[in-house]
PDB file of C-alpha atoms and ligand atoms in Angstrom:
ATOM      1  CA  MET R 576       0.229  -0.439   0.198  1.00 80.00           C
ATOM      2  CA  GLU R 577       1.501   3.690  -0.943  1.00 93.00           C
ATOM      3  CA  LEU R 578       2.345   4.649   2.531  1.00 98.00           C
ATOM      4  CA  PRO R 579       2.240   9.095   2.273  1.00 98.00           C
ATOM      5  CA  ARG R 580       5.391  10.544   2.777  1.00 98.00           C
ATOM      6  CA  HIS R 581       4.050  13.275   4.476  1.00 99.00           C
ATOM      7  CA  ILE R 582       0.448  13.649   6.114  1.00 99.00           C
ATOM      8  CA  ALA R 583      -0.829  17.280   7.643  1.00 99.00           C
ATOM      9  CA  ILE R 584      -3.726  17.548  10.069  1.00 99.00           C
ATOM     10  CA  ILE R 585      -5.720  20.490  10.068  1.00 99.00           C
ATOM     11  CA  MET R 586      -6.953  19.119  14.053  1.00 98.00           C
ATOM     12  CA  ASP R 587     -10.691  20.961  14.483  1.00 99.00           C
ATOM     13  CA  GLY R 588     -13.964  20.698  16.591  1.00 98.00           C
ATOM     14  CA  ASN R 589     -12.386  19.863  19.996  1.00 98.00           C
ATOM     15  CA  GLY R 590     -14.860  22.828  21.617  1.00 98.00           C
ATOM     16  CA  ARG R 591     -17.539  20.944  20.475  1.00 98.00           C
ATOM     17  CA  TRP R 592     -16.416  17.701  21.107  1.00 99.00           C
ATOM     18  CA  ALA R 593     -16.655  19.318  24.748  1.00 98.00           C
ATOM     19  CA  LYS R 594     -19.886  21.455  24.377  1.00 98.00           C
ATOM     20  CA  LYS R 595     -21.490  18.114  23.109  1.00 98.00           C
ATOM     21  CA  ARG R 596     -20.683  16.749  26.862  1.00 98.00           C
ATOM     22  CA  LEU R 597     -21.238  19.980  28.393  1.00 98.00           C
ATOM     23  CA  LEU R 598     -17.453  19.799  29.279  1.00 98.00           C
ATOM     24  CA  PRO R 599     -15.608  23.380  28.514  1.00 98.00           C
ATOM     25  CA  ARG R 600     -13.691  24.016  25.881  1.00 98.00           C
ATOM     26  CA  SER R 601     -10.563  23.685  27.562  1.00 98.00           C
ATOM     27  CA  ALA R 602     -11.091  20.029  27.953  1.00 98.00           C
ATOM     28  CA  GLY R 603     -11.471  19.365  24.570  1.00 98.00           C
ATOM     29  CA  HIS R 604      -7.994  21.080  24.070  1.00 98.00           C
ATOM     30  CA  ARG R 605      -7.047  18.917  26.735  1.00 98.00           C
ATOM     31  CA  GLU R 606      -8.490  15.626  24.743  1.00 98.00           C
ATOM     32  CA  GLY R 607      -7.374  17.040  21.591  1.00 98.00           C
ATOM     33  CA  MET R 608      -3.282  16.872  22.623  1.00 98.00           C
ATOM     34  CA  LYS R 609      -3.804  13.193  24.013  1.00 98.00           C
ATOM     35  CA  ARG R 610      -4.899  12.455  20.476  1.00 98.00           C
ATOM     36  CA  MET R 611      -2.271  14.646  18.359  1.00 98.00           C
ATOM     37  CA  ILE R 612       1.027  12.074  20.777  1.00 98.00           C
ATOM     38  CA  SER R 613      -0.846   9.404  19.810  1.00 98.00           C
ATOM     39  CA  LEU R 614      -1.434  10.409  16.101  1.00 98.00           C
ATOM     40  CA  SER R 615       1.510  11.625  16.163  1.00 98.00           C
ATOM     41  CA  GLU R 616       3.161   8.370  17.405  1.00 98.00           C
ATOM     42  CA  HIS R 617       0.954   6.410  15.059  1.00 98.00           C
ATOM     43  CA  ALA R 618       1.720   7.537  11.644  1.00 98.00           C
ATOM     44  CA  PHE R 619       5.560   7.073  11.814  1.00 98.00           C
ATOM     45  CA  ASP R 620       5.438   3.816  13.933  1.00 98.00           C
ATOM     46  CA  LEU R 621       3.823   3.176  10.308  1.00 98.00           C
ATOM     47  CA  GLY R 622       6.910   4.854   8.339  1.00 98.00           C
ATOM     48  CA  VAL R 623       5.372   8.139   7.641  1.00 98.00           C
ATOM     49  CA  LYS R 624       8.486  10.511   7.633  1.00 98.00           C
ATOM     50  CA  TYR R 625       6.806  14.124   7.703  1.00 99.00           C
ATOM     51  CA  VAL R 626       3.574  14.982  10.050  1.00 99.00           C
ATOM     52  CA  THR R 627       2.204  17.955  10.134  1.00 99.00           C
ATOM     53  CA  LEU R 628      -0.341  18.935  12.901  1.00 98.00           C
ATOM     54  CA  TYR R 629      -2.845  22.558  12.399  1.00 98.00           C
ATOM     55  CA  ALA R 630      -2.566  23.418  16.618  1.00 98.00           C
ATOM     56  CA  LEU R 631      -3.157  26.962  16.486  1.00 98.00           C
ATOM     57  CA  SER R 632      -3.641  29.505  13.612  1.00 98.00           C
ATOM     58  CA  CYS R 633      -3.295  33.519  13.790  1.00 98.00           C
ATOM     59  CA  GLU R 634      -6.586  34.003  13.448  1.00 98.00           C
ATOM     60  CA  ASN R 635      -6.572  31.933  16.715  1.00 98.00           C
ATOM     61  CA  LEU R 636      -4.976  34.281  18.085  1.00 98.00           C
ATOM     62  CA  SER R 637      -7.716  37.136  18.510  1.00 98.00           C
ATOM     63  CA  ARG R 638     -10.109  33.749  20.936  1.00 98.00           C
ATOM     64  CA  PRO R 639     -11.092  34.912  24.067  1.00 98.00           C
ATOM     65  CA  GLN R 640      -8.354  35.430  26.402  1.00 98.00           C
ATOM     66  CA  GLU R 641      -9.070  32.732  28.616  1.00 97.00           C
ATOM     67  CA  GLU R 642      -9.110  30.404  25.792  1.00 98.00           C
ATOM     68  CA  LEU R 643      -5.831  31.509  24.400  1.00 98.00           C
ATOM     69  CA  ASP R 644      -4.741  30.556  27.826  1.00 98.00           C
ATOM     70  CA  GLY R 645      -6.046  27.239  28.877  1.00 98.00           C
ATOM     71  CA  LEU R 646      -4.192  26.092  24.714  1.00 98.00           C
ATOM     72  CA  PHE R 647      -1.192  28.465  26.307  1.00 98.00           C
ATOM     73  CA  SER R 648      -0.419  26.208  29.331  1.00 98.00           C
ATOM     74  CA  LEU R 649      -0.988  22.836  26.816  1.00 98.00           C
ATOM     75  CA  PHE R 650       2.021  24.577  24.612  1.00 98.00           C
ATOM     76  CA  ARG R 651       3.887  24.710  27.742  1.00 98.00           C
ATOM     77  CA  LYS R 652       2.961  21.335  29.119  1.00 97.00           C
ATOM     78  CA  TYR R 653       3.392  19.245  25.383  1.00 97.00           C
ATOM     79  CA  PHE R 654       6.972  20.698  25.715  1.00 97.00           C
ATOM     80  CA  SER R 655       7.545  20.184  28.614  1.00 95.00           C
ATOM     81  CA  GLU R 656       6.811  17.016  29.046  1.00 96.00           C
ATOM     82  CA  ASN R 657       6.770  15.932  25.209  1.00 97.00           C
ATOM     83  CA  ILE R 658      10.902  16.884  24.143  1.00 97.00           C
ATOM     84  CA  ALA R 659      12.563  14.248  25.854  1.00 96.00           C
ATOM     85  CA  ARG R 660       9.794  11.246  23.929  1.00 96.00           C
ATOM     86  CA  LEU R 661      10.769  13.447  20.921  1.00 98.00           C
ATOM     87  CA  LEU R 662      13.678  12.830  21.495  1.00 97.00           C
ATOM     88  CA  GLN R 663      14.456   9.447  21.549  1.00 97.00           C
ATOM     89  CA  LYS R 664      12.059   8.382  18.782  1.00 97.00           C
ATOM     90  CA  GLY R 665      14.645   9.752  16.421  1.00 98.00           C
ATOM     91  CA  ILE R 666      11.520  12.404  15.970  1.00 98.00           C
ATOM     92  CA  ARG R 667      13.330  16.052  14.684  1.00 98.00           C
ATOM     93  CA  LEU R 668      10.714  18.706  15.927  1.00 98.00           C
ATOM     94  CA  LYS R 669      10.219  21.826  13.717  1.00 98.00           C
ATOM     95  CA  ILE R 670       7.741  24.712  14.408  1.00 98.00           C
ATOM     96  CA  ILE R 671       6.336  26.440  11.575  1.00 98.00           C
ATOM     97  CA  GLY R 672       4.675  30.290  12.467  1.00 98.00           C
ATOM     98  CA  ASP R 673       5.525  33.392  14.066  1.00 98.00           C
ATOM     99  CA  ARG R 674       6.703  32.859  17.230  1.00 97.00           C
ATOM    100  CA  SER R 675       7.168  36.327  18.544  1.00 97.00           C
ATOM    101  CA  LEU R 676       3.054  36.090  18.229  1.00 98.00           C
ATOM    102  CA  LEU R 677       3.164  33.339  21.282  1.00 98.00           C
ATOM    103  CA  PRO R 678       4.250  34.145  25.029  1.00 98.00           C
ATOM    104  CA  PRO R 679       7.438  34.277  25.239  1.00 98.00           C
ATOM    105  CA  ASP R 680       9.115  31.822  27.594  1.00 98.00           C
ATOM    106  CA  ILE R 681       6.637  29.201  25.137  1.00 98.00           C
ATOM    107  CA  ALA R 682       8.713  30.847  22.571  1.00 98.00           C
ATOM    108  CA  ALA R 683      11.512  30.068  23.767  1.00 98.00           C
ATOM    109  CA  LEU R 684      10.326  26.589  25.096  1.00 98.00           C
ATOM    110  CA  SER R 685       9.787  25.603  21.342  1.00 98.00           C
ATOM    111  CA  ARG R 686      13.405  27.207  20.209  1.00 98.00           C
ATOM    112  CA  LYS R 687      14.390  25.083  22.685  1.00 98.00           C
ATOM    113  CA  GLY R 688      13.219  21.937  21.605  1.00 98.00           C
ATOM    114  CA  GLU R 689      13.602  22.420  18.209  1.00 98.00           C
ATOM    115  CA  GLU R 690      17.719  22.811  19.029  1.00 98.00           C
ATOM    116  CA  GLU R 691      17.586  19.456  21.174  1.00 98.00           C
ATOM    117  CA  THR R 692      15.793  17.000  18.526  1.00 98.00           C
ATOM    118  CA  ALA R 693      17.546  18.743  15.519  1.00 98.00           C
ATOM    119  CA  ALA R 694      19.484  15.331  15.386  1.00 98.00           C
ATOM    120  CA  GLY R 695      15.964  12.440  14.489  1.00 98.00           C
ATOM    121  CA  GLU R 696      16.695  10.709  11.998  1.00 97.00           C
ATOM    122  CA  ARG R 697      13.068   9.209  11.874  1.00 98.00           C
ATOM    123  CA  GLY R 698      10.737  11.884  10.595  1.00 98.00           C
ATOM    124  CA  THR R 699       9.875  15.168  11.288  1.00 98.00           C
ATOM    125  CA  LEU R 700       7.308  16.586  13.676  1.00 98.00           C
ATOM    126  CA  LEU R 701       5.762  20.135  12.183  1.00 98.00           C
ATOM    127  CA  LEU R 702       3.731  21.756  14.566  1.00 98.00           C
ATOM    128  CA  ALA R 703       1.953  24.822  13.080  1.00 98.00           C
ATOM    129  CA  ILE R 704       1.194  27.854  16.322  1.00 98.00           C
ATOM    130  CA  GLY R 705       0.651  31.222  14.741  1.00 98.00           C
ATOM    131  CA  TYR R 706       0.808  30.152  11.329  1.00 98.00           C
ATOM    132  CA  GLY R 707      -0.938  31.142   9.050  1.00 98.00           C
ATOM    133  CA  ALA R 708      -0.079  30.480   4.717  1.00 99.00           C
ATOM    134  CA  ARG R 709      -1.034  34.362   3.206  1.00 98.00           C
ATOM    135  CA  GLN R 710       1.449  35.458   6.278  1.00 98.00           C
ATOM    136  CA  GLU R 711       3.854  32.837   5.397  1.00 98.00           C
ATOM    137  CA  LEU R 712       2.891  33.773   1.978  1.00 98.00           C
ATOM    138  CA  LEU R 713       3.409  37.809   2.448  1.00 98.00           C
ATOM    139  CA  ALA R 714       6.832  37.233   4.232  1.00 98.00           C
ATOM    140  CA  ALA R 715       8.520  34.815   1.346  1.00 98.00           C
ATOM    141  CA  VAL R 716       7.433  37.566  -1.175  1.00 98.00           C
ATOM    142  CA  ASN R 717       8.497  40.874   0.748  1.00 98.00           C
ATOM    143  CA  ALA R 718      11.804  38.834   1.092  1.00 97.00           C
ATOM    144  CA  ALA R 719      11.832  38.387  -2.617  1.00 97.00           C
ATOM    145  CA  VAL R 720      10.692  41.896  -3.376  1.00 97.00           C
ATOM    146  CA  ARG R 721      13.720  43.070  -1.468  1.00 97.00           C
ATOM    147  CA  GLY R 722      15.844  40.634  -3.669  1.00 97.00           C
ATOM    148  CA  GLY R 723      15.445  42.055  -6.318  1.00 97.00           C
ATOM    149  CA  ARG R 724      14.842  39.724  -8.919  1.00 96.00           C
ATOM    150  CA  GLU R 725      12.104  37.034 -10.100  1.00 97.00           C
ATOM    151  CA  LEU R 726      12.274  34.218  -8.106  1.00 98.00           C
ATOM    152  CA  SER R 727      11.848  30.661  -9.953  1.00 98.00           C
ATOM    153  CA  GLN R 728       8.917  28.595  -7.612  1.00 98.00           C
ATOM    154  CA  ALA R 729      11.910  26.465  -6.196  1.00 98.00           C
ATOM    155  CA  GLU R 730      12.977  29.734  -4.953  1.00 98.00           C
ATOM    156  CA  PHE R 731      10.243  31.035  -3.286  1.00 98.00           C
ATOM    157  CA  ALA R 732       9.690  28.332  -1.887  1.00 98.00           C
ATOM    158  CA  ALA R 733      12.390  28.445   0.244  1.00 98.00           C
ATOM    159  CA  LEU R 734      11.662  31.801   1.498  1.00 98.00           C
ATOM    160  CA  LEU R 735       8.789  29.649   3.354  1.00 98.00           C
ATOM    161  CA  SER R 736       8.654  27.691   6.865  1.00 98.00           C
ATOM    162  CA  THR R 737       8.594  25.123   4.991  1.00 98.00           C
ATOM    163  CA  ASP R 738      11.805  24.731   3.197  1.00 98.00           C
ATOM    164  CA  GLY R 739      13.898  21.573   2.755  1.00 98.00           C
ATOM    165  CA  ILE R 740       9.810  19.404   3.455  1.00 98.00           C
ATOM    166  CA  PRO R 741       8.399  18.267   0.929  1.00 98.00           C
ATOM    167  CA  ASP R 742       4.855  19.145   0.190  1.00 98.00           C
ATOM    168  CA  PRO R 743       1.892  16.798   2.409  1.00 98.00           C
ATOM    169  CA  ASP R 744       0.460  14.230   0.150  1.00 98.00           C
ATOM    170  CA  LEU R 745      -1.714  13.602   2.180  1.00 98.00           C
ATOM    171  CA  LEU R 746      -4.261  16.881   3.984  1.00 99.00           C
ATOM    172  CA  ILE R 747      -7.039  15.777   7.100  1.00 99.00           C
ATOM    173  CA  ARG R 748      -9.101  17.612   8.214  1.00 99.00           C
ATOM    174  CA  THR R 749     -11.262  16.547  11.560  1.00 99.00           C
ATOM    175  CA  GLY R 750     -14.670  18.816  12.323  1.00 98.00           C
ATOM    176  CA  LYS R 751     -16.772  18.643   9.161  1.00 98.00           C
ATOM    177  CA  GLU R 752     -16.035  21.687   7.844  1.00 98.00           C
ATOM    178  CA  LYS R 753     -14.548  21.802   4.467  1.00 98.00           C
ATOM    179  CA  ARG R 754     -12.456  24.058   3.903  1.00 98.00           C
ATOM    180  CA  LEU R 755      -8.428  24.907   4.657  1.00 98.00           C
ATOM    181  CA  SER R 756      -8.897  27.824   7.430  1.00 98.00           C
ATOM    182  CA  ASN R 757      -5.741  29.837   5.908  1.00 99.00           C
ATOM    183  CA  PHE R 758      -2.881  26.700   6.200  1.00 99.00           C
ATOM    184  CA  LEU R 759      -0.235  25.588   3.534  1.00 99.00           C
ATOM    185  CA  LEU R 760      -2.049  27.594   0.653  1.00 98.00           C
ATOM    186  CA  TRP R 761       1.142  27.127  -1.489  1.00 98.00           C
ATOM    187  CA  GLN R 762       2.264  23.612  -0.383  1.00 98.00           C
ATOM    188  CA  SER R 763      -1.212  22.221  -0.599  1.00 98.00           C
ATOM    189  CA  ALA R 764      -1.416  22.883  -4.937  1.00 98.00           C
ATOM    190  CA  TYR R 765      -1.855  18.246  -5.275  1.00 98.00           C
ATOM    191  CA  THR R 766      -1.988  17.859  -1.489  1.00 98.00           C
ATOM    192  CA  GLU R 767      -4.456  15.288  -1.702  1.00 98.00           C
ATOM    193  CA  LEU R 768      -7.612  16.217   0.959  1.00 98.00           C
ATOM    194  CA  TYR R 769      -9.431  14.065   3.610  1.00 99.00           C
ATOM    195  CA  PHE R 770     -12.449  15.656   5.357  1.00 99.00           C
ATOM    196  CA  SER R 771     -14.146  13.445   8.374  1.00 99.00           C
ATOM    197  CA  ASP R 772     -17.022  14.522  10.184  1.00 99.00           C
ATOM    198  CA  LYS R 773     -15.017  13.439  13.951  1.00 98.00           C
ATOM    199  CA  MET R 774     -14.062  15.783  15.795  1.00 99.00           C
ATOM    200  CA  PHE R 775     -10.663  15.724  16.590  1.00 99.00           C
ATOM    201  CA  PRO R 776     -10.363  14.461  20.091  1.00 99.00           C
ATOM    202  CA  ALA R 777     -13.058  11.748  18.258  1.00 98.00           C
ATOM    203  CA  PHE R 778     -10.200  11.040  15.185  1.00 99.00           C
ATOM    204  CA  THR R 779      -8.271   7.359  16.593  1.00 99.00           C
ATOM    205  CA  ASN R 780      -5.507   5.702  15.311  1.00 99.00           C
ATOM    206  CA  ALA R 781      -7.956   4.071  12.928  1.00 98.00           C
ATOM    207  CA  ASP R 782      -9.233   6.269  11.649  1.00 99.00           C
ATOM    208  CA  LEU R 783      -6.250   7.754  10.503  1.00 98.00           C
ATOM    209  CA  ASP R 784      -5.117   4.002   9.310  1.00 98.00           C
ATOM    210  CA  ARG R 785      -8.862   5.065   6.966  1.00 98.00           C
ATOM    211  CA  ALA R 786      -6.864   8.104   5.930  1.00 98.00           C
ATOM    212  CA  ILE R 787      -4.684   6.301   4.258  1.00 98.00           C
ATOM    213  CA  GLU R 788      -5.893   3.621   3.361  1.00 98.00           C
ATOM    214  CA  ASN R 789      -8.574   5.783   1.702  1.00 98.00           C
ATOM    215  CA  TYR R 790      -5.596   8.044   0.427  1.00 98.00           C
ATOM    216  CA  ALA R 791      -3.564   4.742  -1.497  1.00 98.00           C
ATOM    217  CA  GLY R 792      -6.680   3.874  -3.326  1.00 97.00           C
ATOM    218  CA  ARG R 793      -6.303   7.331  -5.263  1.00 97.00           C
ATOM    219  CA  GLU R 794      -5.195   8.152  -8.921  1.00 97.00           C
ATOM    220  CA  ARG R 795      -2.834  11.330  -8.844  1.00 97.00           C
ATOM    221  CA  ARG R 796      -2.373  13.878 -11.956  1.00 97.00           C
ATOM    222  CA  TYR R 797      -0.493  16.592 -11.571  1.00 97.00           C
ATOM    223  CA  GLY R 798      -2.522  17.509 -14.439  1.00 98.00           C
ATOM    224  CA  LYS R 799      -1.507  14.534 -16.522  1.00 97.00           C
ATOM    225  CA  ILE R 800      -3.172  12.499 -18.050  1.00 95.00           C
TER     226      ILE R 800
HETATM  227  C1  LIG B2184      -9.877  23.359  17.322  1.00 97.64           C
HETATM  228  O1  LIG B2184     -11.224  22.748  17.749  1.00 97.64           O
HETATM  229  C2  LIG B2184      -8.490  23.585  17.869  1.00 97.64           C
HETATM  230  C3  LIG B2184      -7.753  25.192  18.040  1.00 97.64           C
HETATM  231  C4  LIG B2184      -8.281  25.608  16.383  1.00 97.64           C
HETATM  232  C5  LIG B2184      -6.149  26.039  18.365  1.00 97.64           C
HETATM  233  P1  LIG B2184     -11.734  24.287  17.605  1.00 97.64           P
HETATM  234  O2  LIG B2184     -11.136  25.026  19.566  1.00 97.64           O
HETATM  235  O3  LIG B2184     -11.221  25.219  16.653  1.00 97.64           O
HETATM  236  O4  LIG B2184     -12.914  23.391  17.812  1.00 97.64           O
HETATM  237  P2  LIG B2184     -14.317  23.793  17.670  1.00 97.64           P
HETATM  238  O5  LIG B2184     -14.280  24.215  16.351  1.00 97.64           O
HETATM  239  O6  LIG B2184     -14.219  24.986  18.173  1.00 97.64           O
HETATM  240  O7  LIG B2184     -15.012  22.759  18.102  1.00 97.64           O
HETATM  241  C1  LIG B2185      -8.234  25.519  12.543  1.00 97.64           C
HETATM  242  O1  LIG B2185      -9.932  25.504  12.899  1.00 97.64           O
HETATM  243  C2  LIG B2185      -7.434  25.709  12.614  1.00 97.64           C
HETATM  244  C3  LIG B2185      -6.803  25.023  13.398  1.00 97.64           C
HETATM  245  C4  LIG B2185      -7.467  23.477  13.597  1.00 97.64           C
HETATM  246  C5  LIG B2185      -5.363  25.545  14.483  1.00 97.64           C
HETATM  247  P1  LIG B2185     -10.321  27.229  13.803  1.00 97.64           P
HETATM  248  O2  LIG B2185     -12.078  27.157  13.599  1.00 97.64           O
HETATM  249  O3  LIG B2185      -9.637  27.998  13.861  1.00 97.64           O
HETATM  250  O4  LIG B2185     -10.782  27.081  11.309  1.00 97.64           O
HETATM  251  P2  LIG B2185     -12.880  27.961  10.628  1.00 97.64           P
HETATM  252  O5  LIG B2185     -12.529  29.188  11.962  1.00 97.64           O
HETATM  253  O6  LIG B2185     -13.832  26.929  11.387  1.00 97.64           O
HETATM  254  O7  LIG B2185     -12.342  28.283   9.560  1.00 97.64           O
HETATM  255 MG1  LIG B2186     -12.847  24.928  14.938  1.00 97.64          MG
END
């Protein structure tokens, strides 16, 4: 079975998952964090080389402060408790997104996590926090303008936060919505899309297997016949 080399996941539906259970939204984010760790490990165990997780968009930063504080506590917990495990499993961590939008201690923890896992060769975990594709593209355009000459596609791609990372083969969005919500707009030009009605905390490792199986049955033509 053809395995996607790079899987990207829009982890949506934490809030609705919690609401349905009469729990605070923060409980949904907590469960989501557990799922995120398990799903990414499962993907690497299957042999997937790159996993990108959309955890916080630039636009999410306008949510109420109380919700953001809860999310930031979870990120703190994630970086404090999981770096050793990534290291042990040979997974390199890479943050995509604008770290200056995050609380300074989280920016520092994430950088430390990247440094400590830099030698990981089994796979790369890209965590998108404070990420927005339009923001990323605009920064690249502005850098190109400063360079003062026209660029090739490869030169332009090298100005993006995903420099050196192959484009996603499979993009999964949980939580029922069918949209990209400002995620990897350049990189997903020929990505296979898979939408699940399940809320992210309910999306199991077996659901990921099903998405991969579905991907394996697709024919990627890239505009050719
Ligand atoms: C995804 O779940 C996590 C983040 C965007 C941080 P949501 O918080 O968007 O959950 P819903 O979409 O409101 O259910
Ligand atoms: C997308 O979910 C962003 C993340 C999962 C981090 P949103 O909940 O922010 O997306 P919209 O608002 O429904 O488009
Ligand atoms: Mg949402």
